[in-house]
Coordinates of C-alpha atoms and ligand atoms in Angstrom, one line a residue:
M1 CA -8.6 -10.6 -6.5
I2 CA -9.6 -7.2 -8.3
L3 CA -10.5 -4.6 -5.6
L4 CA -11.3 -0.9 -6.6
G5 CA -9.6 1.6 -4.5
I6 CA -11.4 5.0 -4.1
E7 CA -9.3 7.7 -2.5
S8 CA -11.0 11.3 -1.6
S9 CA -9.7 12.2 1.6
C10 CA -8.5 15.8 0.4
D11 CA -8.3 17.5 -2.8
D12 CA -7.4 14.1 -5.6
T13 CA -10.7 12.3 -6.6
S14 CA -8.7 9.2 -7.5
I15 CA -10.5 5.5 -8.4
A16 CA -8.5 2.5 -9.6
L17 CA -8.6 -1.2 -9.9
V18 CA -6.0 -3.2 -8.9
E19 CA -5.2 -7.0 -8.5
D20 CA -3.8 -8.7 -6.1
G21 CA -2.7 -5.8 -4.3
K22 CA 0.1 -5.5 -6.2
R23 CA -0.6 -5.1 -10.4
V24 CA -2.7 -1.8 -11.4
L25 CA -5.1 -2.7 -14.3
S26 CA -6.0 1.0 -14.4
S27 CA -5.7 4.0 -11.9
I28 CA -7.5 7.7 -12.9
V29 CA -6.9 11.1 -10.5
S30 CA -9.0 14.0 -11.3
S31 CA -7.9 17.1 -9.5
Q32 CA -9.2 19.9 -8.0
I33 CA -6.2 22.5 -8.0
D34 CA -7.3 24.5 -10.5
I35 CA -10.8 25.3 -8.2
H36 CA -8.1 25.4 -4.8
K37 CA -5.7 27.1 -6.5
L38 CA -7.8 30.6 -6.2
Y39 CA -8.1 30.1 -2.2
G40 CA -4.4 29.3 -1.7
G41 CA -5.0 26.7 -0.2
V42 CA -8.0 23.5 -0.3
V43 CA -11.5 24.7 1.0
P44 CA -12.5 21.3 2.2
E45 CA -16.9 22.3 1.2
L46 CA -15.9 22.9 -2.2
A47 CA -14.1 19.9 -1.6
A48 CA -16.5 17.5 -1.0
R49 CA -18.7 18.8 -4.1
E50 CA -16.2 18.5 -6.6
H51 CA -15.6 14.7 -5.0
L52 CA -19.8 14.3 -5.4
V53 CA -19.4 15.6 -9.5
N54 CA -15.7 13.4 -9.9
L55 CA -17.2 10.5 -8.5
R56 CA -19.1 8.7 -11.0
H57 CA -17.1 9.9 -14.4
T58 CA -13.8 9.0 -12.4
Y59 CA -15.5 5.7 -12.2
Q60 CA -16.5 5.3 -15.5
A61 CA -12.9 6.0 -16.9
C62 CA -11.1 3.8 -14.3
L63 CA -13.3 0.5 -15.4
A64 CA -13.1 1.7 -19.2
E65 CA -9.8 2.4 -19.2
A66 CA -8.9 -1.9 -16.9
K67 CA -11.5 -2.9 -20.1
I68 CA -13.1 -5.1 -17.3
D69 CA -16.8 -5.5 -16.7
T70 CA -17.9 -4.9 -12.9
A71 CA -18.7 -8.1 -12.4
S72 CA -15.0 -9.0 -11.9
I73 CA -14.6 -6.6 -9.1
D74 CA -14.3 -8.4 -5.6
A75 CA -14.1 -5.5 -3.1
V76 CA -14.2 -2.3 -2.4
A77 CA -11.6 -0.1 -0.6
V78 CA -11.6 3.3 0.5
T79 CA -9.9 6.0 2.5
A80 CA -11.8 6.1 5.4
F81 CA -9.6 8.1 7.8
P82 CA -7.2 10.3 7.7
G83 CA -8.5 13.7 6.4
L84 CA -11.3 16.2 5.5
L85 CA -14.2 15.1 7.1
P86 CA -17.1 16.7 4.7
A87 CA -14.6 14.7 1.8
L88 CA -13.9 11.6 3.5
L89 CA -18.1 11.3 3.9
V90 CA -18.5 11.6 0.0
G91 CA -15.8 9.3 -0.7
T92 CA -17.1 6.4 1.8
S93 CA -20.9 7.2 0.7
F94 CA -19.6 6.3 -2.9
A95 CA -18.1 3.7 -1.6
N96 CA -21.1 2.0 0.3
G97 CA -23.2 2.0 -2.6
V98 CA -20.6 0.8 -5.7
G99 CA -20.5 -2.3 -2.4
A100 CA -24.4 -2.6 -1.9
A101 CA -25.2 -2.1 -6.4
L102 CA -22.1 -5.0 -6.9
G103 CA -22.7 -7.4 -3.6
V104 CA -19.6 -7.3 -3.0
P105 CA -17.1 -6.3 0.5
V106 CA -16.4 -2.8 1.3
L107 CA -13.0 -1.6 3.8
G108 CA -11.9 1.2 5.0
V109 CA -8.9 2.1 4.7
H110 CA -6.5 4.2 6.5
H111 CA -4.8 6.9 4.0
L112 CA -1.4 6.9 5.5
V113 CA -0.7 3.4 6.0
A114 CA -2.1 3.4 2.2
H115 CA 0.8 5.3 1.5
V116 CA 3.6 3.0 2.7
C117 CA 1.6 0.7 0.7
A118 CA 2.3 2.7 -2.6
V119 CA 5.9 1.5 -2.2
F120 CA 4.8 -2.4 -2.4
L121 CA 2.9 -1.3 -5.7
D122 CA 6.1 -0.5 -7.2
H123 CA 8.7 -2.9 -5.4
N124 CA 6.3 -6.2 -5.9
D125 CA 8.4 -8.4 -3.8
L126 CA 9.4 -5.9 -1.2
A127 CA 6.8 -7.4 1.3
E128 CA 7.8 -10.9 0.9
D129 CA 11.0 -10.5 1.2
R130 CA 11.6 -11.4 5.1
S131 CA 15.2 -9.9 4.7
R132 CA 14.8 -6.2 3.8
F133 CA 12.5 -6.1 7.3
P134 CA 12.3 -3.7 9.0
I135 CA 11.6 -1.4 7.0
L136 CA 11.7 2.5 8.0
A137 CA 9.3 4.5 5.7
L138 CA 9.6 8.4 5.7
L139 CA 6.1 9.3 5.1
V140 CA 6.0 13.1 3.4
S141 CA 3.0 14.6 2.7
G142 CA 0.6 17.6 2.6
G143 CA -1.1 16.7 6.1
H144 CA 1.3 14.6 7.3
S145 CA 5.4 13.7 8.1
Q146 CA 6.0 10.5 10.1
L147 CA 9.0 7.6 10.4
M148 CA 7.5 4.7 10.3
K149 CA 9.1 1.3 11.2
I150 CA 7.2 -1.5 9.3
D151 CA 8.1 -5.2 11.2
W152 CA 7.3 -7.8 9.4
D153 CA 4.6 -9.1 10.7
G154 CA 2.6 -5.9 9.1
S155 CA 2.9 -4.3 13.0
I156 CA 3.9 -0.1 12.6
T157 CA 5.4 2.4 15.3
I158 CA 5.4 5.5 15.0
L159 CA 9.4 6.8 15.6
G160 CA 8.6 10.5 15.2
R161 CA 6.1 13.2 13.9
T162 CA 6.2 16.6 12.7
L163 CA 5.1 19.2 15.8
D164 CA 4.0 21.4 13.7
D165 CA 4.1 21.8 9.8
A166 CA 3.9 18.7 7.6
A167 CA 7.3 19.2 5.2
G168 CA 4.1 19.8 2.2
E169 CA 3.0 22.4 4.1
A170 CA 6.4 23.9 4.7
F171 CA 6.2 23.8 0.8
D172 CA 3.4 25.7 0.1
K173 CA 3.7 28.3 3.1
A174 CA 6.6 29.0 1.4
A175 CA 5.5 29.2 -2.6
K176 CA 2.7 30.8 -1.1
A177 CA 4.3 33.8 0.8
L178 CA 6.2 34.5 -2.7
G179 CA 3.2 34.9 -4.7
L180 CA 4.0 31.3 -6.1
P181 CA 1.3 29.2 -6.9
Y182 CA -0.9 26.5 -5.1
P183 CA 0.6 23.5 -4.5
G184 CA 4.5 25.0 -4.0
G185 CA 5.9 21.7 -3.4
P186 CA 6.4 21.2 -7.0
I187 CA 7.1 24.8 -8.4
V188 CA 9.9 25.1 -5.3
D189 CA 11.5 22.0 -6.6
R190 CA 11.2 23.1 -10.2
L191 CA 13.1 26.4 -9.7
A192 CA 15.2 25.3 -6.9
K193 CA 16.8 23.0 -9.9
T194 CA 18.9 26.0 -11.1
G195 CA 19.3 27.6 -7.1
N196 CA 22.5 27.9 -5.3
P197 CA 21.6 25.5 -1.8
E198 CA 24.5 27.4 0.2
F199 CA 22.7 31.2 -0.9
I200 CA 20.9 31.9 2.3
K201 CA 21.5 29.0 5.3
F202 CA 18.0 28.5 6.6
P203 CA 17.4 27.4 10.3
R204 CA 17.6 24.0 10.9
A205 CA 15.3 23.0 14.2
R206 CA 17.3 21.8 17.2
L207 CA 14.9 19.6 19.1
D208 CA 15.3 17.8 22.9
R209 CA 16.9 14.7 21.5
D210 CA 16.1 13.2 24.5
K211 CA 12.1 13.9 24.0
H212 CA 12.0 14.4 20.3
R213 CA 15.1 13.0 18.7
F214 CA 13.2 11.3 15.9
D215 CA 10.4 14.4 14.9
F216 CA 10.5 17.4 12.4
S217 CA 9.6 21.0 13.0
F218 CA 9.0 23.2 9.8
S219 CA 7.1 26.3 11.7
G220 CA 10.9 28.1 12.4
L221 CA 12.2 27.5 8.9
K222 CA 9.1 29.2 8.0
T223 CA 9.6 31.6 9.9
S224 CA 12.4 32.2 8.8
M225 CA 11.7 32.7 5.1
L226 CA 8.9 35.1 6.1
N227 CA 11.7 37.1 7.4
Q228 CA 13.7 37.0 4.8
I229 CA 11.4 38.3 2.0
K230 CA 9.7 40.7 4.2
G231 CA 8.3 44.5 2.7
R232 CA 10.5 43.5 -0.5
T233 CA 9.8 42.6 -4.1
I234 CA 12.4 39.1 -4.5
A235 CA 13.8 39.8 -7.9
D236 CA 13.5 36.9 -10.5
D237 CA 16.8 35.6 -10.5
E238 CA 17.2 35.4 -6.6
L239 CA 13.9 33.5 -6.5
P240 CA 15.7 29.7 -7.2
D241 CA 18.6 30.6 -4.4
L242 CA 16.4 31.6 -2.1
L243 CA 14.0 28.1 -2.9
A244 CA 17.1 25.8 -3.4
S245 CA 18.2 27.1 0.2
Y246 CA 14.9 26.4 1.9
Q247 CA 14.3 23.6 0.1
A248 CA 17.6 22.4 1.8
A249 CA 16.8 23.0 5.3
I250 CA 13.9 20.7 4.1
V251 CA 15.7 18.0 2.7
D252 CA 18.3 18.1 5.3
A253 CA 16.0 17.6 8.6
L254 CA 14.5 15.2 6.7
V255 CA 17.7 12.6 5.3
D256 CA 19.3 13.3 8.9
K257 CA 16.1 11.8 10.5
T258 CA 15.6 9.1 8.6
L259 CA 19.0 7.9 8.7
D260 CA 19.4 8.3 12.6
A261 CA 16.4 6.5 13.0
A262 CA 17.2 3.6 10.4
R263 CA 20.4 3.1 12.8
Y264 CA 18.4 3.2 16.0
C265 CA 16.0 0.5 14.8
G266 CA 18.2 -1.3 12.5
A267 CA 16.0 -1.1 9.4
R268 CA 16.9 -3.2 7.0
S269 CA 15.8 -0.8 4.4
L270 CA 13.9 2.3 3.5
A271 CA 10.8 3.5 2.0
L272 CA 10.4 7.3 1.1
C273 CA 6.1 8.0 -0.2
G274 CA 3.8 11.2 0.1
G275 CA 3.1 13.7 -2.2
V276 CA 6.4 15.3 -1.2
A277 CA 8.3 12.6 -2.4
C278 CA 8.3 13.5 -5.7
N279 CA 10.7 15.5 -4.8
S280 CA 14.3 15.2 -6.6
S281 CA 16.5 16.7 -4.2
L282 CA 14.3 14.5 -1.2
R283 CA 15.1 11.5 -3.7
A284 CA 18.6 12.2 -4.3
H285 CA 19.7 12.9 -0.7
L286 CA 18.0 10.1 1.2
G287 CA 19.5 7.8 -2.1
A288 CA 22.5 8.8 -1.0
G289 CA 22.6 8.7 2.5
A290 CA 21.1 5.3 2.2
D291 CA 24.1 4.1 0.1
K292 CA 26.6 5.5 2.4
M293 CA 24.5 3.2 4.9
G294 CA 24.4 0.2 2.7
L295 CA 20.4 0.1 2.6
K296 CA 18.0 -0.2 -0.2
L297 CA 15.9 3.1 -0.6
H298 CA 12.8 1.9 -2.0
L299 CA 10.5 5.1 -3.3
A300 CA 7.1 4.9 -4.5
S301 CA 6.7 6.3 -8.6
P302 CA 5.3 9.7 -8.4
K303 CA 2.2 8.6 -9.8
H304 CA 1.5 6.8 -6.6
C305 CA 3.8 9.1 -4.6
T306 CA 0.8 11.6 -4.3
D307 CA -3.0 10.8 -3.8
N308 CA -4.2 8.2 -5.7
G309 CA -6.3 4.5 -5.3
A310 CA -4.4 2.3 -6.3
M311 CA -2.7 2.6 -3.1
I312 CA -5.9 2.2 -1.2
A313 CA -6.8 -0.6 -3.5
G314 CA -3.2 -2.6 -2.3
L315 CA -3.8 -1.8 1.9
G316 CA -7.3 -2.8 1.0
W317 CA -6.2 -6.3 -0.7
Y318 CA -4.1 -7.1 2.7
Q319 CA -7.0 -6.1 5.0
L320 CA -9.5 -8.2 3.0
R321 CA -7.5 -11.7 2.6
A322 CA -7.1 -11.0 6.3
A323 CA -11.0 -10.1 6.9
G324 CA -11.9 -14.3 7.0
P325 CA -15.1 -14.9 5.7
N326 CA -18.1 -12.3 6.8
P327 CA -15.3 -8.8 5.2
S328 CA -17.3 -6.1 6.7
R329 CA -20.1 -4.3 3.7
F330 CA -20.3 -1.1 5.5
V331 CA -17.8 1.7 6.0
E332 CA -18.4 4.4 8.4
A333 CA -16.0 7.8 7.6
S334 CA -13.9 8.2 11.0
A335 CA -13.5 11.2 12.2
S336 CA -10.6 9.5 15.4
A337 CA -7.9 7.1 14.7
P338 CA -8.8 3.5 14.6
G339 CA -6.9 1.6 16.9
E340 CA -3.2 0.8 16.1
L341 CA -1.6 0.8 12.8
R342 CA -0.6 -1.8 10.9
I343 CA -0.6 -3.4 7.3
P344 CA -1.9 -7.2 7.9
F345 CA 0.2 -9.5 6.1
L346 CA -0.8 -13.2 6.4
R347 CA 2.0 -14.4 7.2
Ligands
KG4_401 O1 0.3 12.9 -0.4 P1 -0.4 14.1 -1.3 O2 -0.5 14.2 -2.5 O3 -1.6 14.9 -0.3 C1 -1.5 14.7 1.5 O4 -2.4 13.9 1.8 O5 -1.5 15.2 1.9 O6 0.9 15.4 -0.8 C2 0.5 17.1 -1.7 C3 1.8 17.6 -0.8 C4 1.4 19.1 -1.2 O7 2.0 19.9 -0.1 C5 2.4 18.7 -2.7 O8 3.3 20.2 -2.5 C6 4.0 18.4 -2.5 O9 3.0 16.9 -1.5 N1 4.9 18.2 -3.5 C7 5.7 18.0 -3.1 C8 6.2 17.6 -4.4 N2 4.9 17.5 -5.3 C9 3.7 17.5 -4.4 N3 6.3 18.5 -2.2 C10 8.0 19.2 -3.0 N4 9.2 19.0 -4.2 C11 7.4 17.7 -5.2 N5 8.0 18.1 -6.2
ZN402 ZN1 -1.7 11.7 1.0

């Protein structure tokens, strides 16, 4: 079955065609970064307008790249929650229109669960291999940082989440304070490569072990960075050390909590997904930690880490198979969380 996946929850308009939840036939991303850069972050109303402009040509480019006719599309999947509501409304309206025109089902997809499914796009056998479950997934993006346990039956348990800023926000806000362009994450990653991560000992949050053993907190770290740079100009040759030290504090927290949670829940493998999963230091350190524990770390490829339509089509495929004879034909953008989180594997 071929699914069209549509993503418009934040500042990327992305459409992909994916066969059987695994084989990506085409995937197009229209970025809005140049617009939001001017404001140092994503402006929801502007994002919605840009999605409206971009969706049509992104759809056409996606069909052209896959070289398939619309008659081959079996269903449409679209991000319904969570995200910027004006942006979600544009994507879901477009999806409903395409679904109605083609006479195919339209499925609403949970964006965060779809980020986890991005890993299955790059590791095709993982979802079918019982010996690798439960999987502990670290999802780190611009809006979320979560530790999710995925069981063989597809049920998802959130073991930890951020109490304040998401990991991506921690990167983006520090970069903004330093006058670096939005989004800061990739720039910090690049500049930190030549820096000394021990140059400054940034604080690591100490959270109550009973209540918040697997939760994250990055707001204190951000404040510490603001205090470091307050009232002075950072010399160009100081920047890599400063950023490497700051990045090390984020990566340490993410790696420590992930490995602790993996031990706690008896994970048989790890997965890393979401935009921050592109970070080279996080990929390397989590990989080394997993090796020591004898666990395999499954990385989503960078193009499937940041927001993309392929992961939406990926999860949509599981939902379509599980939906039975009358799949939904109309989807609404949700302002609140739908019930339990799960990937409806058919076991
Ligand atoms: O998943 P994503 O594309 O969008 C959301 O759902 O939020 O994630 C975007 C986030 C931004 O905060 C961006 O700075 C961060 O991912 N990011 C990175 C890197 N590449 C993207 N953060 C650190 N290092 C990177 N290489
Ligand atoms: Zn995302």
